[in-house]
PDB file of C-alpha atoms in Angstrom:
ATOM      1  CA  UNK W   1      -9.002  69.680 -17.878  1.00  0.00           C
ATOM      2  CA  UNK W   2      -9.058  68.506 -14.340  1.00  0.00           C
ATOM      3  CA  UNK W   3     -12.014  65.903 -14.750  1.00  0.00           C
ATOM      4  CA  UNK W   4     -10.312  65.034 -18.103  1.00  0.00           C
ATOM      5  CA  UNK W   5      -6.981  63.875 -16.139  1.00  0.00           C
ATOM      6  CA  UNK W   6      -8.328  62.450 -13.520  1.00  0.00           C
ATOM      7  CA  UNK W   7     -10.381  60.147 -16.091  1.00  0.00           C
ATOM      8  CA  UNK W   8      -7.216  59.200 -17.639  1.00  0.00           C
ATOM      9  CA  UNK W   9      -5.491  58.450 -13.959  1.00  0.00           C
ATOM     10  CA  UNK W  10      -8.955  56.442 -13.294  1.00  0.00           C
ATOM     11  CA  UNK W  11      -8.142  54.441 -16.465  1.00  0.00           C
ATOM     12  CA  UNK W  12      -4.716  53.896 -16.043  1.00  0.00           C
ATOM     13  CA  UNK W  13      -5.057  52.482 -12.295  1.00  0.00           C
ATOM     14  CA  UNK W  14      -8.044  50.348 -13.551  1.00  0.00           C
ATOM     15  CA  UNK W  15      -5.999  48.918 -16.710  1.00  0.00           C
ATOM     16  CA  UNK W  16      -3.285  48.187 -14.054  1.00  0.00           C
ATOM     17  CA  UNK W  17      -5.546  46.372 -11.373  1.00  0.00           C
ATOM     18  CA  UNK W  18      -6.970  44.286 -14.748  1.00  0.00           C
ATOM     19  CA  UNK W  19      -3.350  43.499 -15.579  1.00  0.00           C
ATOM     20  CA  UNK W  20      -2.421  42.310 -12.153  1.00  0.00           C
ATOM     21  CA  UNK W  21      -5.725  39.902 -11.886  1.00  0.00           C
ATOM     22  CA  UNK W  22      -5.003  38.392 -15.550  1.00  0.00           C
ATOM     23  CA  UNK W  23      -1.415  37.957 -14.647  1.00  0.00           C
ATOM     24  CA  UNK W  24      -2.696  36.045 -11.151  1.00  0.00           C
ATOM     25  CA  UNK W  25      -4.927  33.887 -13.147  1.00  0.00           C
ATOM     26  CA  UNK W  26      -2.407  32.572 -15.193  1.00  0.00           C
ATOM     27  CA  UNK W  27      -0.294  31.873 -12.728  1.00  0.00           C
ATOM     28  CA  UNK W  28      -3.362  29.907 -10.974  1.00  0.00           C
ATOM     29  CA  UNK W  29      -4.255  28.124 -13.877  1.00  0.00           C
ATOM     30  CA  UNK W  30      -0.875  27.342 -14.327  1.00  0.00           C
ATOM     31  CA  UNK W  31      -0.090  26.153 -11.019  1.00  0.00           C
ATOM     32  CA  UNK W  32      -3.361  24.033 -11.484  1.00  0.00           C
ATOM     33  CA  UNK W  33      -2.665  22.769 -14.815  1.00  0.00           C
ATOM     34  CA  UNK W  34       0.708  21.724 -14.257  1.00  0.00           C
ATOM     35  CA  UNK W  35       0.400  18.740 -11.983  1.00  0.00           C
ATOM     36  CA  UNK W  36      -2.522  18.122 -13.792  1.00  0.00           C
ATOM     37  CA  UNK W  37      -0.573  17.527 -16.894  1.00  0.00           C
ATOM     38  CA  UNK W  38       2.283  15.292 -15.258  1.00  0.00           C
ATOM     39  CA  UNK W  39      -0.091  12.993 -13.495  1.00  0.00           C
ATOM     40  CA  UNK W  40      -1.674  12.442 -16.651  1.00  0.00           C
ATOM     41  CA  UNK W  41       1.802  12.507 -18.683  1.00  0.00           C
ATOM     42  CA  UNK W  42       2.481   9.890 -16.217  1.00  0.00           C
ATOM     43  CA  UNK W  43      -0.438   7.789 -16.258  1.00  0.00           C
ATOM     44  CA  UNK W  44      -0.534   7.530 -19.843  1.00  0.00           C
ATOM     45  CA  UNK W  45       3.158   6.622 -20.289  1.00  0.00           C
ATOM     46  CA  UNK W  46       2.794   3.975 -17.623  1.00  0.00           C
ATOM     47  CA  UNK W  47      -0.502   2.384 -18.958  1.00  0.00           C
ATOM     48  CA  UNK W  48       1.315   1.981 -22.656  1.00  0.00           C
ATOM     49  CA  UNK W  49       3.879  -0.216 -20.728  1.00  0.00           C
ATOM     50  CA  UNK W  50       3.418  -3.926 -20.846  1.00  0.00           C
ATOM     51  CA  UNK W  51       3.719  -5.971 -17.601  1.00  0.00           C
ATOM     52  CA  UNK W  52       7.035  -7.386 -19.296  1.00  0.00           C
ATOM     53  CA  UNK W  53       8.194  -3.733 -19.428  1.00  0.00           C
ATOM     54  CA  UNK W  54       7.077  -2.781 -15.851  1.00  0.00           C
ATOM     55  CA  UNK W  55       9.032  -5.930 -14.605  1.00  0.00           C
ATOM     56  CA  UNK W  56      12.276  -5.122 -16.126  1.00  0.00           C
ATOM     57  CA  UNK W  57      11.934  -1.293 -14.927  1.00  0.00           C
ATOM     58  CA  UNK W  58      11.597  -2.236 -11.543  1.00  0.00           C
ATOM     59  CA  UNK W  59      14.724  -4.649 -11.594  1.00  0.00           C
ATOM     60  CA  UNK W  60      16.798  -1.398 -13.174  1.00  0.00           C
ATOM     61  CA  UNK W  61      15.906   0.352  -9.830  1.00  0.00           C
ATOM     62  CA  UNK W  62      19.267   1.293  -7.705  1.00  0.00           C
ATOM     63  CA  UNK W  63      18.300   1.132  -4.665  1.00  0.00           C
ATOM     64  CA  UNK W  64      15.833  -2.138  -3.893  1.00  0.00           C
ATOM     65  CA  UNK W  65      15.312  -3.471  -0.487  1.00  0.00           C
ATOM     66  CA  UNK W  66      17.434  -6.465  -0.222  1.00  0.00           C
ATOM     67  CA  UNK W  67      14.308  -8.047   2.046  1.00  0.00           C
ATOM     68  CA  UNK W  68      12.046  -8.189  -1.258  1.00  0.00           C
ATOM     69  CA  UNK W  69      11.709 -10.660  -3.948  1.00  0.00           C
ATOM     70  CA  UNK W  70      12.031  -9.854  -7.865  1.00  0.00           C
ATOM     71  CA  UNK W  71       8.153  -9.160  -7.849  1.00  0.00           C
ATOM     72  CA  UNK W  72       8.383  -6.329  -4.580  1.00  0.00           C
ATOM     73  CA  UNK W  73       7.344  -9.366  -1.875  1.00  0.00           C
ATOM     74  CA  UNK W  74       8.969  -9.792   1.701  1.00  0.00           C
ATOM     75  CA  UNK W  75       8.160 -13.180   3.053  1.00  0.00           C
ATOM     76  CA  UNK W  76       7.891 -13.289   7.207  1.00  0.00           C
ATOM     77  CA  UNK W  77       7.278 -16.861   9.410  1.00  0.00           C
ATOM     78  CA  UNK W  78       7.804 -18.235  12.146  1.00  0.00           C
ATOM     79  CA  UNK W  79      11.711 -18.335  11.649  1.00  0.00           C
ATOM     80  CA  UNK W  80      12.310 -14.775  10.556  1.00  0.00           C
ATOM     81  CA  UNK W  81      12.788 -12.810   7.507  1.00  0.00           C
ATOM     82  CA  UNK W  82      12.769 -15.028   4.373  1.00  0.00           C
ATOM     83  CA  UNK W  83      13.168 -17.913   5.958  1.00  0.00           C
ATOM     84  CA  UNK W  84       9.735 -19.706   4.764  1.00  0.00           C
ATOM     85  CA  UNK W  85       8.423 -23.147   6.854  1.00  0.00           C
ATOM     86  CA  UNK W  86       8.263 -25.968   4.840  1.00  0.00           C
ATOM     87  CA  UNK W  87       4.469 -27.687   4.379  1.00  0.00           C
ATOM     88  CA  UNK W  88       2.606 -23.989   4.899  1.00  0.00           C
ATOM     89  CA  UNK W  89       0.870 -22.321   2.564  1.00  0.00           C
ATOM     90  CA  UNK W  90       1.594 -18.932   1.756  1.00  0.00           C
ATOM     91  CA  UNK W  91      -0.793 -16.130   2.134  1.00  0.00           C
ATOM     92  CA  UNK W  92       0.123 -12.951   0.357  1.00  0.00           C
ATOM     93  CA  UNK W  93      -1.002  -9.724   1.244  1.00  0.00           C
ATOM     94  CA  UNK W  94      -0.667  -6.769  -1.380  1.00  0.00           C
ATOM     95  CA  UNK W  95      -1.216  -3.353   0.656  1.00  0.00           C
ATOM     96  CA  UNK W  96      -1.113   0.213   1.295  1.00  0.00           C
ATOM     97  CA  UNK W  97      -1.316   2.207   4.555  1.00  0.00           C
ATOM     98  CA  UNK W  98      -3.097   4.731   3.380  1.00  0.00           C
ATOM     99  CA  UNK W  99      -6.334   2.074   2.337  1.00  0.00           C
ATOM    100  CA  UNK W 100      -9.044   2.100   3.895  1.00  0.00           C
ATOM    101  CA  UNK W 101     -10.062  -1.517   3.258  1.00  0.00           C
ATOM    102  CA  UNK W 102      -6.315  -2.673   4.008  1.00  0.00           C
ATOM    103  CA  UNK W 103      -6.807  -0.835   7.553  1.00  0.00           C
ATOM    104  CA  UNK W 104     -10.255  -2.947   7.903  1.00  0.00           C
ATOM    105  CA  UNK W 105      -8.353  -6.245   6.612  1.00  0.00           C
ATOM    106  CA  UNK W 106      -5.649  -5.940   8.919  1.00  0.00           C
ATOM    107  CA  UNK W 107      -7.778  -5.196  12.413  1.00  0.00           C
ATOM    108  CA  UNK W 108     -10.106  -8.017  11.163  1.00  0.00           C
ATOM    109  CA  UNK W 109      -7.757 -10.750  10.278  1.00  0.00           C
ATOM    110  CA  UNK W 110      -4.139 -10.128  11.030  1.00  0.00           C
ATOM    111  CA  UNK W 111      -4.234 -11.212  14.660  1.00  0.00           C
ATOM    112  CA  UNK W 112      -5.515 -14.962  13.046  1.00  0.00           C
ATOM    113  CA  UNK W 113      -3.102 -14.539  10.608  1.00  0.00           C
ATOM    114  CA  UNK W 114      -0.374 -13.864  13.534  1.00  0.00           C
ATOM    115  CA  UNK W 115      -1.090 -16.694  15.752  1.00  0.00           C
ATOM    116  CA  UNK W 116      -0.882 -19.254  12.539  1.00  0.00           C
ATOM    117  CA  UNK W 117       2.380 -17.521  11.933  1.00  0.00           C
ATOM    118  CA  UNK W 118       3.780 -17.652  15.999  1.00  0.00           C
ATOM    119  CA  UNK W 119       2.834 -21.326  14.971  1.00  0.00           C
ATOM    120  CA  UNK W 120       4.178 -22.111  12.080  1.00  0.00           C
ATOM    121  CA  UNK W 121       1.204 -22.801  10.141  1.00  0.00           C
ATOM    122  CA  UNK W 122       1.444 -19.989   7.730  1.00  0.00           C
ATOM    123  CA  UNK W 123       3.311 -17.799   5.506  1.00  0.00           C
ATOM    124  CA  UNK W 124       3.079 -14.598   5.553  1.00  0.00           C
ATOM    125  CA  UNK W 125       4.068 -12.373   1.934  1.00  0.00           C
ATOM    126  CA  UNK W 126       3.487  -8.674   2.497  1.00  0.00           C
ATOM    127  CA  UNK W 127       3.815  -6.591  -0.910  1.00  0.00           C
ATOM    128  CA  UNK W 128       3.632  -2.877  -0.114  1.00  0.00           C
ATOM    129  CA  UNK W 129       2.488  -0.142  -2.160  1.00  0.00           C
ATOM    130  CA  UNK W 130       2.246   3.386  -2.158  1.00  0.00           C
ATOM    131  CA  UNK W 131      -0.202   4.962  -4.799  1.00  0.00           C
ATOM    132  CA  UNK W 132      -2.522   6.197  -1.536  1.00  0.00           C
ATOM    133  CA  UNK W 133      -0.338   9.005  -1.519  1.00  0.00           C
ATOM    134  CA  UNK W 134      -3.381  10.403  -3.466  1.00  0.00           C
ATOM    135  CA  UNK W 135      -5.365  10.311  -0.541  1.00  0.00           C
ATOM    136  CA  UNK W 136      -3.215  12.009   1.725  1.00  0.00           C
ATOM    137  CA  UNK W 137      -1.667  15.345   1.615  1.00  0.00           C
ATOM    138  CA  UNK W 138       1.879  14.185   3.286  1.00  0.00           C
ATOM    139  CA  UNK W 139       2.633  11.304   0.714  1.00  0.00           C
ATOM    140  CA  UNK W 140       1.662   9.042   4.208  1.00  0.00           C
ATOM    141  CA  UNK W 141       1.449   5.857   2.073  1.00  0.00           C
ATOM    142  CA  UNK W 142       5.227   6.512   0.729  1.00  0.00           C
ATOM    143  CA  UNK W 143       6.480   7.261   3.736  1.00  0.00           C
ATOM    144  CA  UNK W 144       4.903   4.424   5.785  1.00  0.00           C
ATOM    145  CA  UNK W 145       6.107   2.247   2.941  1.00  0.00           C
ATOM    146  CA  UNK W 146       9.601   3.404   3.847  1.00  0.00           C
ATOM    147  CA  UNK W 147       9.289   2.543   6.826  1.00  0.00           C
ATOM    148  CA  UNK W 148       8.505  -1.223   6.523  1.00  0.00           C
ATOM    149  CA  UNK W 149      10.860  -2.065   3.742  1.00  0.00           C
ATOM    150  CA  UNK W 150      13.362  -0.587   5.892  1.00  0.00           C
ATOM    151  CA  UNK W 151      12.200  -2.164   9.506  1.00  0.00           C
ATOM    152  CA  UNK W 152      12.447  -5.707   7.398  1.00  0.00           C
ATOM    153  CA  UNK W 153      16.106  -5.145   6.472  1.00  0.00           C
ATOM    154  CA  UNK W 154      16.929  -4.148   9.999  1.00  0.00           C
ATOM    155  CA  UNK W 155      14.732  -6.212  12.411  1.00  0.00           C
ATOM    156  CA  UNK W 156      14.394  -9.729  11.705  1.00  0.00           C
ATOM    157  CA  UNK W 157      11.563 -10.362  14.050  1.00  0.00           C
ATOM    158  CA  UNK W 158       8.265 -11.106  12.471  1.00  0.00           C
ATOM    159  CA  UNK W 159       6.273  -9.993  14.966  1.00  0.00           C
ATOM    160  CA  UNK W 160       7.899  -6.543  15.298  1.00  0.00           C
ATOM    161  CA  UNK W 161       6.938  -6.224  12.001  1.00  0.00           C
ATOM    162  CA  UNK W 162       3.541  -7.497  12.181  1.00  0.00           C
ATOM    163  CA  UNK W 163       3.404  -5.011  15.328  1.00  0.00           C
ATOM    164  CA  UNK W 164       4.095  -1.595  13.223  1.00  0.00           C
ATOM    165  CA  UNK W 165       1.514  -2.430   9.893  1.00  0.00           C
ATOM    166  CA  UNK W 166      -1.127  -3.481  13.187  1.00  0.00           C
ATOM    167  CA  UNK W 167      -0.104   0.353  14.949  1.00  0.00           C
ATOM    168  CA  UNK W 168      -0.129   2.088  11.517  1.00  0.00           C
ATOM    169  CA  UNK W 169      -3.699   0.524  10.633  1.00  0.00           C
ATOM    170  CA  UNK W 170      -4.620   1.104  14.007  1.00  0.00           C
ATOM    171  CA  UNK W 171      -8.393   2.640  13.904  1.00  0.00           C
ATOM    172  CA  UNK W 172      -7.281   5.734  16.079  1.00  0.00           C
ATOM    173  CA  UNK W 173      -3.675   5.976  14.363  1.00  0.00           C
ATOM    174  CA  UNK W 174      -4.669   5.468  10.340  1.00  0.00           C
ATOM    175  CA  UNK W 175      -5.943   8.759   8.666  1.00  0.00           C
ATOM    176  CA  UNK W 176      -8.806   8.657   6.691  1.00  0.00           C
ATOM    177  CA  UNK W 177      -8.925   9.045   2.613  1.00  0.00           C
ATOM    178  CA  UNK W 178      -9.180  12.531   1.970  1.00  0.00           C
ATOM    179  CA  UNK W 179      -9.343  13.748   5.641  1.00  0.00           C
ATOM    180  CA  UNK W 180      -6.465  15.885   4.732  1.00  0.00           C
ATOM    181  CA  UNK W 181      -4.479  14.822   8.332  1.00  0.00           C
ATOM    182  CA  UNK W 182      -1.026  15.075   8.157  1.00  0.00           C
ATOM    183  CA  UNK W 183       0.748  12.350  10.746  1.00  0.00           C
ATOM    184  CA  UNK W 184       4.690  13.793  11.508  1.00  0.00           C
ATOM    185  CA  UNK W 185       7.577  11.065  11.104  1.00  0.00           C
ATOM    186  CA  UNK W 186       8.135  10.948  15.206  1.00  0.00           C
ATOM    187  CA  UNK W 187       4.163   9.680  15.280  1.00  0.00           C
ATOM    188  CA  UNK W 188       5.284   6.820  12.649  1.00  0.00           C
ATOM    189  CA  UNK W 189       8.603   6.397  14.501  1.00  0.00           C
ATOM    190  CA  UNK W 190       6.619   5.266  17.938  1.00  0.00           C
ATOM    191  CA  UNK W 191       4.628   2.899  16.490  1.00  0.00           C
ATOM    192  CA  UNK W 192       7.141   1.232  15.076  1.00  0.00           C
ATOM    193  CA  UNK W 193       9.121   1.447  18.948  1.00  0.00           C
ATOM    194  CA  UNK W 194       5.625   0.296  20.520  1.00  0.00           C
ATOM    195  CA  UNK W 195       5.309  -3.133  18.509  1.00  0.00           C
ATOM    196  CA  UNK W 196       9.033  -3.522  19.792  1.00  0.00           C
ATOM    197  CA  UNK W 197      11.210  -2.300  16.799  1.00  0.00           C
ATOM    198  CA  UNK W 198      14.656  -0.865  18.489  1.00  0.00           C
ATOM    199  CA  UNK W 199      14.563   2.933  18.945  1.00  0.00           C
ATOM    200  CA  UNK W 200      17.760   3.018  16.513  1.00  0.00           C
ATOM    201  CA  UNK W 201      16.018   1.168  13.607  1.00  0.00           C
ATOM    202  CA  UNK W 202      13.130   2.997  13.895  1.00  0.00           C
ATOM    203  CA  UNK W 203      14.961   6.713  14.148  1.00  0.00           C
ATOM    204  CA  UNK W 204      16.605   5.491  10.700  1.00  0.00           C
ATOM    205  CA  UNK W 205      13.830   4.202   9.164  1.00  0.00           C
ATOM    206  CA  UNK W 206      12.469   7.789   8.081  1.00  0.00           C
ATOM    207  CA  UNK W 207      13.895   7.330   4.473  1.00  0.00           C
ATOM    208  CA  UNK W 208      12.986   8.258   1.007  1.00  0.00           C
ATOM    209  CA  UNK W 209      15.950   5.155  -0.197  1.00  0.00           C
ATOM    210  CA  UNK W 210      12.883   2.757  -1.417  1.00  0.00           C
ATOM    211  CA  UNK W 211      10.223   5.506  -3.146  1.00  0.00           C
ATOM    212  CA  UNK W 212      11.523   5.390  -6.633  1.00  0.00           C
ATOM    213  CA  UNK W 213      11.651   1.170  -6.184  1.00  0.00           C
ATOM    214  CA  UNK W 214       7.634   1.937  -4.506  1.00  0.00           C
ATOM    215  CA  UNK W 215       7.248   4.078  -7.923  1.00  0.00           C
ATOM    216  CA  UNK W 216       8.228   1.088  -9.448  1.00  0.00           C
ATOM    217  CA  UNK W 217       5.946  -1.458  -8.056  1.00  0.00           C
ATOM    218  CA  UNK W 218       3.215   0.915  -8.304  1.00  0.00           C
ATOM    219  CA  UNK W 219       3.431   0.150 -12.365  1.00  0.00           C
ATOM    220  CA  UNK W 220       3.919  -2.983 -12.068  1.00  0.00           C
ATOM    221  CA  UNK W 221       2.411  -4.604  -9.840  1.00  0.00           C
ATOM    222  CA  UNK W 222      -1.256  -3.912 -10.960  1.00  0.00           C
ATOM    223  CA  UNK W 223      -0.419  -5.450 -14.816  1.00  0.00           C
ATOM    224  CA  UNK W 224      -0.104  -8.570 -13.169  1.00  0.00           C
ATOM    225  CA  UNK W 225      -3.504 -10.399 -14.406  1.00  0.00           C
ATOM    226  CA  UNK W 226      -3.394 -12.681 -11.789  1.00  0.00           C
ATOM    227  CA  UNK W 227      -3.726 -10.076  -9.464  1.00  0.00           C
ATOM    228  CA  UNK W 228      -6.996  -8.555 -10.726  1.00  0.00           C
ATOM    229  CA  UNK W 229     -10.585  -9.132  -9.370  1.00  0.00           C
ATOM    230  CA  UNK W 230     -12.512 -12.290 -10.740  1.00  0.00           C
ATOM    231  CA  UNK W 231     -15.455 -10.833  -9.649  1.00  0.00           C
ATOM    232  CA  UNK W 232     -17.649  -7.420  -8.530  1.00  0.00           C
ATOM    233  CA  UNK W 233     -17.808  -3.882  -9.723  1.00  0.00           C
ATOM    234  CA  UNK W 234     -14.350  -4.168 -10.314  1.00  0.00           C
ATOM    235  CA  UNK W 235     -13.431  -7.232 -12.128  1.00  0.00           C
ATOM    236  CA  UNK W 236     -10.395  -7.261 -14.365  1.00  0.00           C
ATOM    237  CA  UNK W 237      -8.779  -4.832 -12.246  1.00  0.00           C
ATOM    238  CA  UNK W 238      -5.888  -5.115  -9.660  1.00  0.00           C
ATOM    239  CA  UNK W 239      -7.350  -3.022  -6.030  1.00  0.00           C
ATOM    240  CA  UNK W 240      -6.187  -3.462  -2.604  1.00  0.00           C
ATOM    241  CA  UNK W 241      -6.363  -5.409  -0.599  1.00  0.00           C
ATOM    242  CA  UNK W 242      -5.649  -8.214  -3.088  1.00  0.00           C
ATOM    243  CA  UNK W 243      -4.982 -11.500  -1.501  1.00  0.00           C
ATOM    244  CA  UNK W 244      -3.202 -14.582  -3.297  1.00  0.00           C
ATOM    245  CA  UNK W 245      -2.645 -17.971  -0.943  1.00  0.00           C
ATOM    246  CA  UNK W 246       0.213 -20.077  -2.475  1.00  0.00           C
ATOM    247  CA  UNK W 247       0.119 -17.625  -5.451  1.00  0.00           C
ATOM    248  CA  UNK W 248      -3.488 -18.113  -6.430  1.00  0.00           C
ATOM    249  CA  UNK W 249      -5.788 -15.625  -6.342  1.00  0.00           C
ATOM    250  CA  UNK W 250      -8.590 -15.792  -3.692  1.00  0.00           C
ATOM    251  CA  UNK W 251     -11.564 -14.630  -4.093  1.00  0.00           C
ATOM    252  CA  UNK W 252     -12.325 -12.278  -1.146  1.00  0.00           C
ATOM    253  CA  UNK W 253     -15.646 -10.471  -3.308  1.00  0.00           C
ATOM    254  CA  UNK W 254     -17.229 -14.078  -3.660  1.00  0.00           C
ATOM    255  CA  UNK W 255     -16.257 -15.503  -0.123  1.00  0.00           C
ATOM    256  CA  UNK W 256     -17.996 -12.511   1.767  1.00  0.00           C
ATOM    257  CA  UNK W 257     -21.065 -13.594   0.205  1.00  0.00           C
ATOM    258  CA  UNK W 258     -21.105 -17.037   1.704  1.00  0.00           C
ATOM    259  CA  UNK W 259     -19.205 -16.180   4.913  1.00  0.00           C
ATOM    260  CA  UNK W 260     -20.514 -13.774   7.892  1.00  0.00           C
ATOM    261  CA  UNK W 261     -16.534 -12.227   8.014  1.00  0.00           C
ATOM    262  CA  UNK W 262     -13.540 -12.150   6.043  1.00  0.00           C
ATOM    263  CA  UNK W 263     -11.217 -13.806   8.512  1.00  0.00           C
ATOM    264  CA  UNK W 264     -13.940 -16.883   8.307  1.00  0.00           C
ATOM    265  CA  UNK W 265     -13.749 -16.930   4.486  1.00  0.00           C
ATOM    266  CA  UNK W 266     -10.005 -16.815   4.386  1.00  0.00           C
ATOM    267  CA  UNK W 267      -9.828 -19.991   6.768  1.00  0.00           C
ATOM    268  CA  UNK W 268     -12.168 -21.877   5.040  1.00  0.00           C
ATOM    269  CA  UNK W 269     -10.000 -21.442   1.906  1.00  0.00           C
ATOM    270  CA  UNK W 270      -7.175 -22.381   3.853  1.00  0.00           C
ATOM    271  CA  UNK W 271      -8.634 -25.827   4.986  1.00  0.00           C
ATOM    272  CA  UNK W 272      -8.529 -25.034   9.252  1.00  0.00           C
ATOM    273  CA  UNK W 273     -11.063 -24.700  11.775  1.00  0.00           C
ATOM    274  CA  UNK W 274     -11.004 -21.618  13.874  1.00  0.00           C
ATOM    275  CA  UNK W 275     -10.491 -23.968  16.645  1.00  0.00           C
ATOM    276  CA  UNK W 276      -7.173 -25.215  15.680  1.00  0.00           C
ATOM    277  CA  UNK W 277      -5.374 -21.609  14.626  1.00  0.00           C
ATOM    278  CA  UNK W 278      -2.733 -21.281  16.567  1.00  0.00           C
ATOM    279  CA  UNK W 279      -2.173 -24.787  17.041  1.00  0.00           C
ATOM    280  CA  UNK W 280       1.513 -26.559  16.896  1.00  0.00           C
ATOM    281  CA  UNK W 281       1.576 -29.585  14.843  1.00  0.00           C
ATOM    282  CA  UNK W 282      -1.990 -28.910  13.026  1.00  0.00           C
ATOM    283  CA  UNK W 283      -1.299 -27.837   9.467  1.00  0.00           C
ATOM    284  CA  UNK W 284      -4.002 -25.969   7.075  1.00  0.00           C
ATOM    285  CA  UNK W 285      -5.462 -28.802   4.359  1.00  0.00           C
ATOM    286  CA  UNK W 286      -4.104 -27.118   1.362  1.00  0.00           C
ATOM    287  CA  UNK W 287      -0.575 -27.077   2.389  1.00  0.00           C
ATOM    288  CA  UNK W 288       2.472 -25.403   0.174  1.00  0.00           C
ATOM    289  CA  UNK W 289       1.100 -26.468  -2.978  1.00  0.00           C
ATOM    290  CA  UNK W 290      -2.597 -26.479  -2.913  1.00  0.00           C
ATOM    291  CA  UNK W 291      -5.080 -23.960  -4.433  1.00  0.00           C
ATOM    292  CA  UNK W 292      -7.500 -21.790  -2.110  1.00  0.00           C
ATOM    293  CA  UNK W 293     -10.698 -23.930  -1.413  1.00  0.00           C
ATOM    294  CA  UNK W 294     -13.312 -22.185  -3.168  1.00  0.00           C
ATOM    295  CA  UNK W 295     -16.287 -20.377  -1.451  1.00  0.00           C
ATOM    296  CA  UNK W 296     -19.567 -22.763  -1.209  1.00  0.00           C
ATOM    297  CA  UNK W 297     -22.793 -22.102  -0.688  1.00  0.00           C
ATOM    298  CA  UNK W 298     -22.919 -25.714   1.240  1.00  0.00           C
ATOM    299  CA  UNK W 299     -20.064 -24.826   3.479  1.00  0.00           C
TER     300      UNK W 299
END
């Protein structure tokens, strides 16, 4: 009788352990599954929408920065915030902080693209994005994003805002894809004070205000067809960084294999010598109007 009940105790605790491991599987799986099943809820509801569609969303969206155009770009010269110089070409940068290739872009060819700016030569269109957060496990490419959009409403001075993207893709500063390195708001916040943004402006620029109009852009902005690659593995698709000068899409893929560097590409489609960037009075060949100078082999 004794060896009988302590079979049936034996049987009762292992029916209860086996209850308590199914019940933490499913609540595993579920926890796994979940997300899972929203991303792809998500993706597939946003890949059925037509760039029309996208477009109109991301007009509905309350709260827009008031620095951005109807297609999510801020415009920075010489002169300020959206106040473009007549006779430059534009040169329009679609990014996110959390890209790799943006980071390499941006320590490569931003301090060209800076002086022809400080001169008035140039344009500058930056179009943010924020589907990185992927890569990051503290949504780094929303909150960065944030930042910017709100730094552009409160700071009118290009070159502070040139200053912060340069800190945030800083090769010591930007985390890697999939490093799993979280970077705290006060790290982002003295960046922003380093390239010169006022301690006020950056304190208040840790905001969610813009992430639903990010959201937004996110859909949309990769629908646009002239946005996506002409060329390489991934032709027909929109990656970043994508790169339009005076709206046309250039090239970068086919210009790296005729040029030694991107920077040298991007001014040969721009019609200037390296020798004049910087350079008052000395204008890029293409001007306001003209389309990027295609990549030659007999350059």
């Amino acid at each position: 009788q004794r060896a009988a009940k302590e079979r049936r105790q034996q049987t009762i605790i292992g029916a209860c352990v086996l209850g308590v491991i199914v019940v933490l599987i499913a609540v595993i799986a579920l926890s796994i599954w979940q997300p899972w099943k929203n991303s792809k809820s998500s993706e597939s509801s946003s890949s059925n929408v037509t760039v029309q569609q996208a477009y109109d969303q991301l007009q509905k969206v309350k709260n827009k920065p008031t620095t951005a155009n109807s297609k999510g770009g801020i415009l920075l010269s010489k002169n300020g915030v959206n106040k473009k110089v007549s006779g430059a070409p534009t040169v329009a940068v679609y990014m996110d902080f959390m890209c790799s290739g943006c980071g390499s872009f941006n320590r490569l060819v931003d301090p060209t693209l800076e002086k022809m700016l400080d001169a008035g030569q140039l344009n500058l269109e930056l179009h943010p994005m924020s589907f990185g957060d992927r890569w990051s496990s503290d949504n780094y490419s929303t909150r960065a994003a944030n930042m910017l959009l709100y730094i552009t409403e409160h700071d009118d001075d290009p070159n502070h805002i040139l200053g912060f993207i340069s800190n945030m893709y800083a090769d010591d500063f930007q985390p890697a894809e999939n490093s799993g390195v979280t970077t705290s708001d006060d790290q982002m916040k003295k960046q922003a004070t380093k390239a010169g943004v006022p301690k006020k402006v950056a304190d208040a620029a840790v905001t969610d205000k813009y992430t639903a109009w990010l959201d937004a852009i996110d859909t949309y902005t990769p629908k646009r067809s002239e946005l996506w690659n002409t060329s390489g593995d991934l032709k027909g698709q929109m990656t970043t960084p994508t790169i339009t000068i005076n709206g046309k899409f250039w090239d970068m893929n086919q210009s790296q294999s005729v040029y030694s560097d991107t920077k040298s590409g991007l001014l040969a489609a721009l019609g200037i010598d390296e020798n004049k960037v910087g350079v008052e009075g000395t204008m890029p060949s293409i001007g306001e109007n003209g389309k990027p100078i295609a990549a030659s082999a007999d350059k």
